[in-house]
């Protein structure tokens, strides 16, 4: 799978989502707000202003709770 996750430093929900991916043995590319992108890009891409935002194979999954539901 091609996985991308938009995060920001110090975000506990981001850490939870990244750990969930690692627990499934999945590798991901991380886009860090403030370094790689801004909140303007986040809103333009996802329509949301919260992180994390996870994409799997081009499909927008959503945040950490959405990712847990996706795996359930």
PDB file of N, CA, C and O in Angstrom:
ATOM      1  N   UNK A   1       0.836  -1.193   0.000  1.00  0.00           N
ATOM      2  CA  UNK A   1       0.000   0.000   0.000  1.00  0.00           C
ATOM      3  C   UNK A   1       0.871   1.244   0.000  1.00  0.00           C
ATOM      4  O   UNK A   1       1.943   1.265   0.594  1.00  0.00           O
ATOM      5  N   UNK A   2       0.395   2.279  -0.653  1.00  0.00           N
ATOM      6  CA  UNK A   2       1.048   3.581  -0.624  1.00  0.00           C
ATOM      7  C   UNK A   2       0.317   4.424   0.409  1.00  0.00           C
ATOM      8  O   UNK A   2      -0.862   4.742   0.236  1.00  0.00           O
ATOM      9  N   UNK A   3       1.017   4.755   1.497  1.00  0.00           N
ATOM     10  CA  UNK A   3       0.378   5.438   2.617  1.00  0.00           C
ATOM     11  C   UNK A   3       1.087   6.752   2.898  1.00  0.00           C
ATOM     12  O   UNK A   3       2.307   6.813   2.974  1.00  0.00           O
ATOM     13  N   UNK A   4       0.288   7.799   3.063  1.00  0.00           N
ATOM     14  CA  UNK A   4       0.797   9.108   3.433  1.00  0.00           C
ATOM     15  C   UNK A   4       0.001   9.593   4.638  1.00  0.00           C
ATOM     16  O   UNK A   4      -1.212   9.389   4.715  1.00  0.00           O
ATOM     17  N   UNK A   5       0.704  10.219   5.577  1.00  0.00           N
ATOM     18  CA  UNK A   5       0.042  10.734   6.767  1.00  0.00           C
ATOM     19  C   UNK A   5       0.523  12.161   7.015  1.00  0.00           C
ATOM     20  O   UNK A   5       1.721  12.426   7.010  1.00  0.00           O
ATOM     21  N   UNK A   6      -0.432  13.068   7.167  1.00  0.00           N
ATOM     22  CA  UNK A   6      -0.118  14.469   7.460  1.00  0.00           C
ATOM     23  C   UNK A   6      -0.188  14.632   8.980  1.00  0.00           C
ATOM     24  O   UNK A   6      -1.208  14.300   9.592  1.00  0.00           O
ATOM     25  N   UNK A   7       0.907  15.118   9.564  1.00  0.00           N
ATOM     26  CA  UNK A   7       1.010  15.227  11.019  1.00  0.00           C
ATOM     27  C   UNK A   7       1.555  16.593  11.422  1.00  0.00           C
ATOM     28  O   UNK A   7       1.957  17.387  10.569  1.00  0.00           O
ATOM     29  N   UNK A   8       1.569  16.835  12.730  1.00  0.00           N
ATOM     30  CA  UNK A   8       2.315  17.974  13.253  1.00  0.00           C
ATOM     31  C   UNK A   8       3.046  17.515  14.510  1.00  0.00           C
ATOM     32  O   UNK A   8       2.591  16.597  15.200  1.00  0.00           O
ATOM     33  N   UNK A   9       4.196  18.127  14.793  1.00  0.00           N
ATOM     34  CA  UNK A   9       4.997  17.718  15.945  1.00  0.00           C
ATOM     35  C   UNK A   9       4.215  17.847  17.261  1.00  0.00           C
ATOM     36  O   UNK A   9       3.452  18.789  17.449  1.00  0.00           O
ATOM     37  N   UNK A  10       4.393  16.856  18.140  1.00  0.00           N
ATOM     38  CA  UNK A  10       3.779  16.886  19.460  1.00  0.00           C
ATOM     39  C   UNK A  10       2.322  16.478  19.512  1.00  0.00           C
ATOM     40  O   UNK A  10       1.678  16.577  20.553  1.00  0.00           O
ATOM     41  N   UNK A  11       1.790  16.013  18.406  1.00  0.00           N
ATOM     42  CA  UNK A  11       0.372  15.633  18.336  1.00  0.00           C
ATOM     43  C   UNK A  11       0.197  14.185  18.800  1.00  0.00           C
ATOM     44  O   UNK A  11       0.682  13.264  18.140  1.00  0.00           O
ATOM     45  N   UNK A  12      -0.525  13.965  19.923  1.00  0.00           N
ATOM     46  CA  UNK A  12      -0.700  12.591  20.415  1.00  0.00           C
ATOM     47  C   UNK A  12      -1.545  11.719  19.480  1.00  0.00           C
ATOM     48  O   UNK A  12      -1.314  10.517  19.383  1.00  0.00           O
ATOM     49  N   UNK A  13      -2.497  12.320  18.778  1.00  0.00           N
ATOM     50  CA  UNK A  13      -3.321  11.553  17.843  1.00  0.00           C
ATOM     51  C   UNK A  13      -2.502  11.113  16.639  1.00  0.00           C
ATOM     52  O   UNK A  13      -2.708  10.033  16.096  1.00  0.00           O
ATOM     53  N   UNK A  14      -1.549  11.964  16.243  1.00  0.00           N
ATOM     54  CA  UNK A  14      -0.643  11.610  15.147  1.00  0.00           C
ATOM     55  C   UNK A  14       0.223  10.426  15.550  1.00  0.00           C
ATOM     56  O   UNK A  14       0.399   9.482  14.773  1.00  0.00           O
ATOM     57  N   UNK A  15       0.745  10.478  16.774  1.00  0.00           N
ATOM     58  CA  UNK A  15       1.577   9.379  17.280  1.00  0.00           C
ATOM     59  C   UNK A  15       0.774   8.083  17.302  1.00  0.00           C
ATOM     60  O   UNK A  15       1.284   7.021  16.938  1.00  0.00           O
ATOM     61  N   UNK A  16      -0.493   8.169  17.714  1.00  0.00           N
ATOM     62  CA  UNK A  16      -1.357   6.988  17.778  1.00  0.00           C
ATOM     63  C   UNK A  16      -1.602   6.406  16.382  1.00  0.00           C
ATOM     64  O   UNK A  16      -1.547   5.186  16.189  1.00  0.00           O
ATOM     65  N   UNK A  17      -1.847   7.279  15.414  1.00  0.00           N
ATOM     66  CA  UNK A  17      -2.089   6.811  14.044  1.00  0.00           C
ATOM     67  C   UNK A  17      -0.833   6.176  13.460  1.00  0.00           C
ATOM     68  O   UNK A  17      -0.901   5.119  12.826  1.00  0.00           O
ATOM     69  N   UNK A  18       0.319   6.806  13.681  1.00  0.00           N
ATOM     70  CA  UNK A  18       1.573   6.245  13.162  1.00  0.00           C
ATOM     71  C   UNK A  18       1.858   4.898  13.803  1.00  0.00           C
ATOM     72  O   UNK A  18       2.280   3.962  13.114  1.00  0.00           O
ATOM     73  N   UNK A  19       1.587   4.755  15.095  1.00  0.00           N
ATOM     74  CA  UNK A  19       1.808   3.482  15.777  1.00  0.00           C
ATOM     75  C   UNK A  19       0.863   2.412  15.240  1.00  0.00           C
ATOM     76  O   UNK A  19       1.260   1.260  15.065  1.00  0.00           O
ATOM     77  N   UNK A  20      -0.382   2.788  14.950  1.00  0.00           N
ATOM     78  CA  UNK A  20      -1.350   1.831  14.398  1.00  0.00           C
ATOM     79  C   UNK A  20      -0.857   1.296  13.051  1.00  0.00           C
ATOM     80  O   UNK A  20      -0.980   0.097  12.777  1.00  0.00           O
ATOM     81  N   UNK A  21      -0.294   2.176  12.230  1.00  0.00           N
ATOM     82  CA  UNK A  21       0.243   1.746  10.941  1.00  0.00           C
ATOM     83  C   UNK A  21       1.435   0.812  11.142  1.00  0.00           C
ATOM     84  O   UNK A  21       1.527  -0.233  10.495  1.00  0.00           O
ATOM     85  N   UNK A  22       2.332   1.185  12.055  1.00  0.00           N
ATOM     86  CA  UNK A  22       3.499   0.342  12.333  1.00  0.00           C
ATOM     87  C   UNK A  22       3.085  -1.017  12.888  1.00  0.00           C
ATOM     88  O   UNK A  22       3.670  -2.036  12.528  1.00  0.00           O
ATOM     89  N   UNK A  23       2.064  -1.016  13.756  1.00  0.00           N
ATOM     90  CA  UNK A  23       1.578  -2.276  14.340  1.00  0.00           C
ATOM     91  C   UNK A  23       1.054  -3.224  13.262  1.00  0.00           C
ATOM     92  O   UNK A  23       1.086  -4.444  13.431  1.00  0.00           O
ATOM     93  N   UNK A  24       0.555  -2.653  12.149  1.00  0.00           N
ATOM     94  CA  UNK A  24       0.067  -3.467  11.033  1.00  0.00           C
ATOM     95  C   UNK A  24       1.196  -3.805  10.057  1.00  0.00           C
ATOM     96  O   UNK A  24       0.970  -4.438   9.032  1.00  0.00           O
ATOM     97  N   UNK A  25       2.409  -3.341  10.372  1.00  0.00           N
ATOM     98  CA  UNK A  25       3.547  -3.610   9.503  1.00  0.00           C
ATOM     99  C   UNK A  25       3.545  -2.761   8.243  1.00  0.00           C
ATOM    100  O   UNK A  25       4.136  -3.135   7.237  1.00  0.00           O
ATOM    101  N   UNK A  26       2.869  -1.620   8.300  1.00  0.00           N
ATOM    102  CA  UNK A  26       2.738  -0.760   7.128  1.00  0.00           C
ATOM    103  C   UNK A  26       3.721   0.406   7.200  1.00  0.00           C
ATOM    104  O   UNK A  26       3.867   1.042   8.246  1.00  0.00           O
ATOM    105  N   UNK A  27       4.380   0.664   6.080  1.00  0.00           N
ATOM    106  CA  UNK A  27       5.288   1.805   5.998  1.00  0.00           C
ATOM    107  C   UNK A  27       4.515   2.982   5.431  1.00  0.00           C
ATOM    108  O   UNK A  27       3.590   2.802   4.640  1.00  0.00           O
ATOM    109  N   UNK A  28       4.914   4.178   5.816  1.00  0.00           N
ATOM    110  CA  UNK A  28       4.202   5.368   5.374  1.00  0.00           C
ATOM    111  C   UNK A  28       5.171   6.510   5.134  1.00  0.00           C
ATOM    112  O   UNK A  28       6.288   6.511   5.644  1.00  0.00           O
ATOM    113  N   UNK A  29       4.712   7.465   4.340  1.00  0.00           N
ATOM    114  CA  UNK A  29       5.427   8.716   4.149  1.00  0.00           C
ATOM    115  C   UNK A  29       4.739   9.750   5.035  1.00  0.00           C
ATOM    116  O   UNK A  29       3.514   9.861   5.014  1.00  0.00           O
ATOM    117  N   UNK A  30       5.526  10.483   5.782  1.00  0.00           N
ATOM    118  CA  UNK A  30       4.974  11.481   6.700  1.00  0.00           C
ATOM    119  C   UNK A  30       5.183  12.881   6.140  1.00  0.00           C
ATOM    120  O   UNK A  30       6.281  13.248   5.733  1.00  0.00           O
ATOM    121  N   UNK A  31       4.105  13.657   6.093  1.00  0.00           N
ATOM    122  CA  UNK A  31       4.155  15.059   5.697  1.00  0.00           C
ATOM    123  C   UNK A  31       3.920  15.860   6.981  1.00  0.00           C
ATOM    124  O   UNK A  31       2.863  15.739   7.606  1.00  0.00           O
ATOM    125  N   UNK A  32       4.927  16.640   7.385  1.00  0.00           N
ATOM    126  CA  UNK A  32       4.862  17.340   8.670  1.00  0.00           C
ATOM    127  C   UNK A  32       4.465  18.798   8.464  1.00  0.00           C
ATOM    128  O   UNK A  32       5.131  19.536   7.740  1.00  0.00           O
ATOM    129  N   UNK A  33       3.360  19.196   9.110  1.00  0.00           N
ATOM    130  CA  UNK A  33       2.928  20.587   9.029  1.00  0.00           C
ATOM    131  C   UNK A  33       3.973  21.477   9.681  1.00  0.00           C
ATOM    132  O   UNK A  33       4.521  21.156  10.726  1.00  0.00           O
ATOM    133  N   UNK A  34       4.252  22.599   9.047  1.00  0.00           N
ATOM    134  CA  UNK A  34       5.255  23.525   9.545  1.00  0.00           C
ATOM    135  C   UNK A  34       6.624  23.264   8.937  1.00  0.00           C
ATOM    136  O   UNK A  34       7.488  24.124   8.976  1.00  0.00           O
ATOM    137  N   UNK A  35       6.816  22.056   8.376  1.00  0.00           N
ATOM    138  CA  UNK A  35       8.084  21.707   7.726  1.00  0.00           C
ATOM    139  C   UNK A  35       7.853  21.450   6.244  1.00  0.00           C
ATOM    140  O   UNK A  35       8.480  22.071   5.395  1.00  0.00           O
ATOM    141  N   UNK A  36       6.964  20.511   5.949  1.00  0.00           N
ATOM    142  CA  UNK A  36       6.704  20.083   4.573  1.00  0.00           C
ATOM    143  C   UNK A  36       5.480  20.761   3.961  1.00  0.00           C
ATOM    144  O   UNK A  36       5.330  20.787   2.744  1.00  0.00           O
ATOM    145  N   UNK A  37       4.586  21.242   4.797  1.00  0.00           N
ATOM    146  CA  UNK A  37       3.323  21.816   4.323  1.00  0.00           C
ATOM    147  C   UNK A  37       2.776  22.749   5.398  1.00  0.00           C
ATOM    148  O   UNK A  37       3.297  22.794   6.511  1.00  0.00           O
ATOM    149  N   UNK A  38       1.709  23.464   5.054  1.00  0.00           N
ATOM    150  CA  UNK A  38       1.063  24.363   6.013  1.00  0.00           C
ATOM    151  C   UNK A  38      -0.391  23.948   6.214  1.00  0.00           C
ATOM    152  O   UNK A  38      -0.911  23.093   5.492  1.00  0.00           O
ATOM    153  N   UNK A  39      -1.034  24.600   7.176  1.00  0.00           N
ATOM    154  CA  UNK A  39      -2.447  24.304   7.434  1.00  0.00           C
ATOM    155  C   UNK A  39      -3.308  24.672   6.226  1.00  0.00           C
ATOM    156  O   UNK A  39      -4.374  24.094   6.025  1.00  0.00           O
ATOM    157  N   UNK A  40      -2.843  25.607   5.399  1.00  0.00           N
ATOM    158  CA  UNK A  40      -3.570  25.958   4.171  1.00  0.00           C
ATOM    159  C   UNK A  40      -3.603  24.746   3.233  1.00  0.00           C
ATOM    160  O   UNK A  40      -4.650  24.403   2.689  1.00  0.00           O
ATOM    161  N   UNK A  41      -2.458  24.080   3.078  1.00  0.00           N
ATOM    162  CA  UNK A  41      -2.398  22.875   2.246  1.00  0.00           C
ATOM    163  C   UNK A  41      -3.267  21.774   2.821  1.00  0.00           C
ATOM    164  O   UNK A  41      -3.981  21.086   2.085  1.00  0.00           O
ATOM    165  N   UNK A  42      -3.201  21.589   4.138  1.00  0.00           N
ATOM    166  CA  UNK A  42      -4.012  20.562   4.798  1.00  0.00           C
ATOM    167  C   UNK A  42      -5.486  20.761   4.483  1.00  0.00           C
ATOM    168  O   UNK A  42      -6.178  19.820   4.082  1.00  0.00           O
ATOM    169  N   UNK A  43      -5.976  21.982   4.639  1.00  0.00           N
ATOM    170  CA  UNK A  43      -7.385  22.291   4.393  1.00  0.00           C
ATOM    171  C   UNK A  43      -7.722  22.113   2.911  1.00  0.00           C
ATOM    172  O   UNK A  43      -8.777  21.579   2.569  1.00  0.00           O
ATOM    173  N   UNK A  44      -6.805  22.519   2.027  1.00  0.00           N
ATOM    174  CA  UNK A  44      -7.052  22.404   0.587  1.00  0.00           C
ATOM    175  C   UNK A  44      -7.122  20.940   0.146  1.00  0.00           C
ATOM    176  O   UNK A  44      -7.943  20.577  -0.693  1.00  0.00           O
ATOM    177  N   UNK A  45      -6.269  20.104   0.727  1.00  0.00           N
ATOM    178  CA  UNK A  45      -6.191  18.700   0.324  1.00  0.00           C
ATOM    179  C   UNK A  45      -7.301  17.869   0.954  1.00  0.00           C
ATOM    180  O   UNK A  45      -7.925  17.040   0.297  1.00  0.00           O
ATOM    181  N   UNK A  46      -7.543  18.069   2.254  1.00  0.00           N
ATOM    182  CA  UNK A  46      -8.452  17.189   2.991  1.00  0.00           C
ATOM    183  C   UNK A  46      -9.815  17.798   3.284  1.00  0.00           C
ATOM    184  O   UNK A  46     -10.748  17.081   3.613  1.00  0.00           O
ATOM    185  N   UNK A  47      -9.901  19.133   3.233  1.00  0.00           N
ATOM    186  CA  UNK A  47     -11.143  19.789   3.631  1.00  0.00           C
ATOM    187  C   UNK A  47     -11.275  19.863   5.148  1.00  0.00           C
ATOM    188  O   UNK A  47     -12.284  20.297   5.671  1.00  0.00           O
ATOM    189  N   UNK A  48     -10.240  19.422   5.855  1.00  0.00           N
ATOM    190  CA  UNK A  48     -10.251  19.414   7.316  1.00  0.00           C
ATOM    191  C   UNK A  48      -9.082  20.246   7.834  1.00  0.00           C
ATOM    192  O   UNK A  48      -8.131  20.505   7.109  1.00  0.00           O
ATOM    193  N   UNK A  49      -9.171  20.622   9.107  1.00  0.00           N
ATOM    194  CA  UNK A  49      -8.093  21.423   9.689  1.00  0.00           C
ATOM    195  C   UNK A  49      -7.397  20.689  10.833  1.00  0.00           C
ATOM    196  O   UNK A  49      -6.579  21.274  11.525  1.00  0.00           O
ATOM    197  N   UNK A  50      -7.743  19.422  11.024  1.00  0.00           N
ATOM    198  CA  UNK A  50      -7.161  18.649  12.120  1.00  0.00           C
ATOM    199  C   UNK A  50      -6.161  17.619  11.593  1.00  0.00           C
ATOM    200  O   UNK A  50      -6.240  17.201  10.442  1.00  0.00           O
ATOM    201  N   UNK A  51      -5.226  17.249  12.452  1.00  0.00           N
ATOM    202  CA  UNK A  51      -4.263  16.200  12.126  1.00  0.00           C
ATOM    203  C   UNK A  51      -4.403  15.085  13.144  1.00  0.00           C
ATOM    204  O   UNK A  51      -4.879  15.329  14.247  1.00  0.00           O
ATOM    205  N   UNK A  52      -4.022  13.879  12.790  1.00  0.00           N
ATOM    206  CA  UNK A  52      -3.454  13.476  11.510  1.00  0.00           C
ATOM    207  C   UNK A  52      -4.532  13.338  10.442  1.00  0.00           C
ATOM    208  O   UNK A  52      -5.717  13.245  10.759  1.00  0.00           O
ATOM    209  N   UNK A  53      -4.091  13.306   9.190  1.00  0.00           N
ATOM    210  CA  UNK A  53      -4.943  12.936   8.066  1.00  0.00           C
ATOM    211  C   UNK A  53      -4.190  11.852   7.313  1.00  0.00           C
ATOM    212  O   UNK A  53      -3.048  12.039   6.911  1.00  0.00           O
ATOM    213  N   UNK A  54      -4.858  10.696   7.172  1.00  0.00           N
ATOM    214  CA  UNK A  54      -4.219   9.516   6.587  1.00  0.00           C
ATOM    215  C   UNK A  54      -4.815   9.230   5.211  1.00  0.00           C
ATOM    216  O   UNK A  54      -6.035   9.308   5.031  1.00  0.00           O
ATOM    217  N   UNK A  55      -3.932   8.898   4.274  1.00  0.00           N
ATOM    218  CA  UNK A  55      -4.329   8.483   2.932  1.00  0.00           C
ATOM    219  C   UNK A  55      -3.721   7.118   2.663  1.00  0.00           C
ATOM    220  O   UNK A  55      -2.536   6.907   2.921  1.00  0.00           O
ATOM    221  N   UNK A  56      -4.536   6.184   2.181  1.00  0.00           N
ATOM    222  CA  UNK A  56      -4.048   4.856   1.809  1.00  0.00           C
ATOM    223  C   UNK A  56      -4.429   4.607   0.357  1.00  0.00           C
ATOM    224  O   UNK A  56      -5.619   4.640   0.012  1.00  0.00           O
ATOM    225  N   UNK A  57      -3.426   4.376  -0.486  1.00  0.00           N
ATOM    226  CA  UNK A  57      -3.626   4.150  -1.919  1.00  0.00           C
ATOM    227  C   UNK A  57      -4.502   5.232  -2.552  1.00  0.00           C
ATOM    228  O   UNK A  57      -5.398   4.940  -3.344  1.00  0.00           O
ATOM    229  N   UNK A  58      -4.260   6.487  -2.157  1.00  0.00           N
ATOM    230  CA  UNK A  58      -4.982   7.609  -2.739  1.00  0.00           C
ATOM    231  C   UNK A  58      -6.335   7.888  -2.130  1.00  0.00           C
ATOM    232  O   UNK A  58      -6.977   8.872  -2.471  1.00  0.00           O
ATOM    233  N   UNK A  59      -6.783   7.030  -1.215  1.00  0.00           N
ATOM    234  CA  UNK A  59      -8.086   7.222  -0.576  1.00  0.00           C
ATOM    235  C   UNK A  59      -7.889   7.942   0.751  1.00  0.00           C
ATOM    236  O   UNK A  59      -7.067   7.527   1.581  1.00  0.00           O
ATOM    237  N   UNK A  60      -8.660   9.015   0.978  1.00  0.00           N
ATOM    238  CA  UNK A  60      -8.589   9.747   2.237  1.00  0.00           C
ATOM    239  C   UNK A  60      -9.321   8.949   3.316  1.00  0.00           C
ATOM    240  O   UNK A  60     -10.516   8.725   3.226  1.00  0.00           O
ATOM    241  N   UNK A  61      -8.569   8.491   4.318  1.00  0.00           N
ATOM    242  CA  UNK A  61      -9.157   7.706   5.403  1.00  0.00           C
ATOM    243  C   UNK A  61      -9.670   8.634   6.496  1.00  0.00           C
ATOM    244  O   UNK A  61     -10.751   8.446   7.030  1.00  0.00           O
ATOM    245  N   UNK A  62      -8.865   9.637   6.860  1.00  0.00           N
ATOM    246  CA  UNK A  62      -9.253  10.588   7.902  1.00  0.00           C
ATOM    247  C   UNK A  62      -8.247  10.587   9.032  1.00  0.00           C
ATOM    248  O   UNK A  62      -7.060  10.354   8.816  1.00  0.00           O
ATOM    249  N   UNK A  63      -8.736  10.832  10.245  1.00  0.00           N
ATOM    250  CA  UNK A  63      -7.882  10.934  11.418  1.00  0.00           C
ATOM    251  C   UNK A  63      -7.600   9.597  12.078  1.00  0.00           C
ATOM    252  O   UNK A  63      -7.884   8.535  11.522  1.00  0.00           O
ATOM    253  N   UNK A  64      -7.055   9.653  13.309  1.00  0.00           N
ATOM    254  CA  UNK A  64      -6.640   8.420  13.988  1.00  0.00           C
ATOM    255  C   UNK A  64      -7.826   7.503  14.298  1.00  0.00           C
ATOM    256  O   UNK A  64      -7.721   6.292  14.147  1.00  0.00           O
ATOM    257  N   UNK A  65      -8.957   8.081  14.705  1.00  0.00           N
ATOM    258  CA  UNK A  65     -10.134   7.240  14.978  1.00  0.00           C
ATOM    259  C   UNK A  65     -10.682   6.636  13.692  1.00  0.00           C
ATOM    260  O   UNK A  65     -11.125   5.483  13.673  1.00  0.00           O
ATOM    261  N   UNK A  66     -10.648   7.410  12.603  1.00  0.00           N
ATOM    262  CA  UNK A  66     -11.091   6.890  11.299  1.00  0.00           C
ATOM    263  C   UNK A  66     -10.181   5.746  10.845  1.00  0.00           C
ATOM    264  O   UNK A  66     -10.657   4.764  10.279  1.00  0.00           O
ATOM    265  N   UNK A  67      -8.871   5.884  11.128  1.00  0.00           N
ATOM    266  CA  UNK A  67      -7.921   4.831  10.761  1.00  0.00           C
ATOM    267  C   UNK A  67      -8.206   3.564  11.551  1.00  0.00           C
ATOM    268  O   UNK A  67      -8.196   2.457  10.998  1.00  0.00           O
ATOM    269  N   UNK A  68      -8.504   3.703  12.845  1.00  0.00           N
ATOM    270  CA  UNK A  68      -8.829   2.526  13.675  1.00  0.00           C
ATOM    271  C   UNK A  68     -10.088   1.849  13.144  1.00  0.00           C
ATOM    272  O   UNK A  68     -10.153   0.615  13.072  1.00  0.00           O
ATOM    273  N   UNK A  69     -11.074   2.625  12.746  1.00  0.00           N
ATOM    274  CA  UNK A  69     -12.314   2.060  12.196  1.00  0.00           C
ATOM    275  C   UNK A  69     -12.021   1.360  10.862  1.00  0.00           C
ATOM    276  O   UNK A  69     -12.591   0.303  10.567  1.00  0.00           O
ATOM    277  N   UNK A  70     -11.134   1.936  10.052  1.00  0.00           N
ATOM    278  CA  UNK A  70     -10.745   1.351   8.767  1.00  0.00           C
ATOM    279  C   UNK A  70     -10.119  -0.019   8.968  1.00  0.00           C
ATOM    280  O   UNK A  70     -10.393  -0.949   8.219  1.00  0.00           O
ATOM    281  N   UNK A  71      -9.291  -0.154   9.997  1.00  0.00           N
ATOM    282  CA  UNK A  71      -8.627  -1.428  10.275  1.00  0.00           C
ATOM    283  C   UNK A  71      -9.536  -2.431  10.975  1.00  0.00           C
ATOM    284  O   UNK A  71      -9.279  -3.619  10.928  1.00  0.00           O
ATOM    285  N   UNK A  72     -10.610  -1.963  11.598  1.00  0.00           N
ATOM    286  CA  UNK A  72     -11.492  -2.859  12.383  1.00  0.00           C
ATOM    287  C   UNK A  72     -12.314  -3.774  11.483  1.00  0.00           C
ATOM    288  O   UNK A  72     -12.503  -3.545  10.326  1.00  0.00           O
TER     289      UNK A  72
END
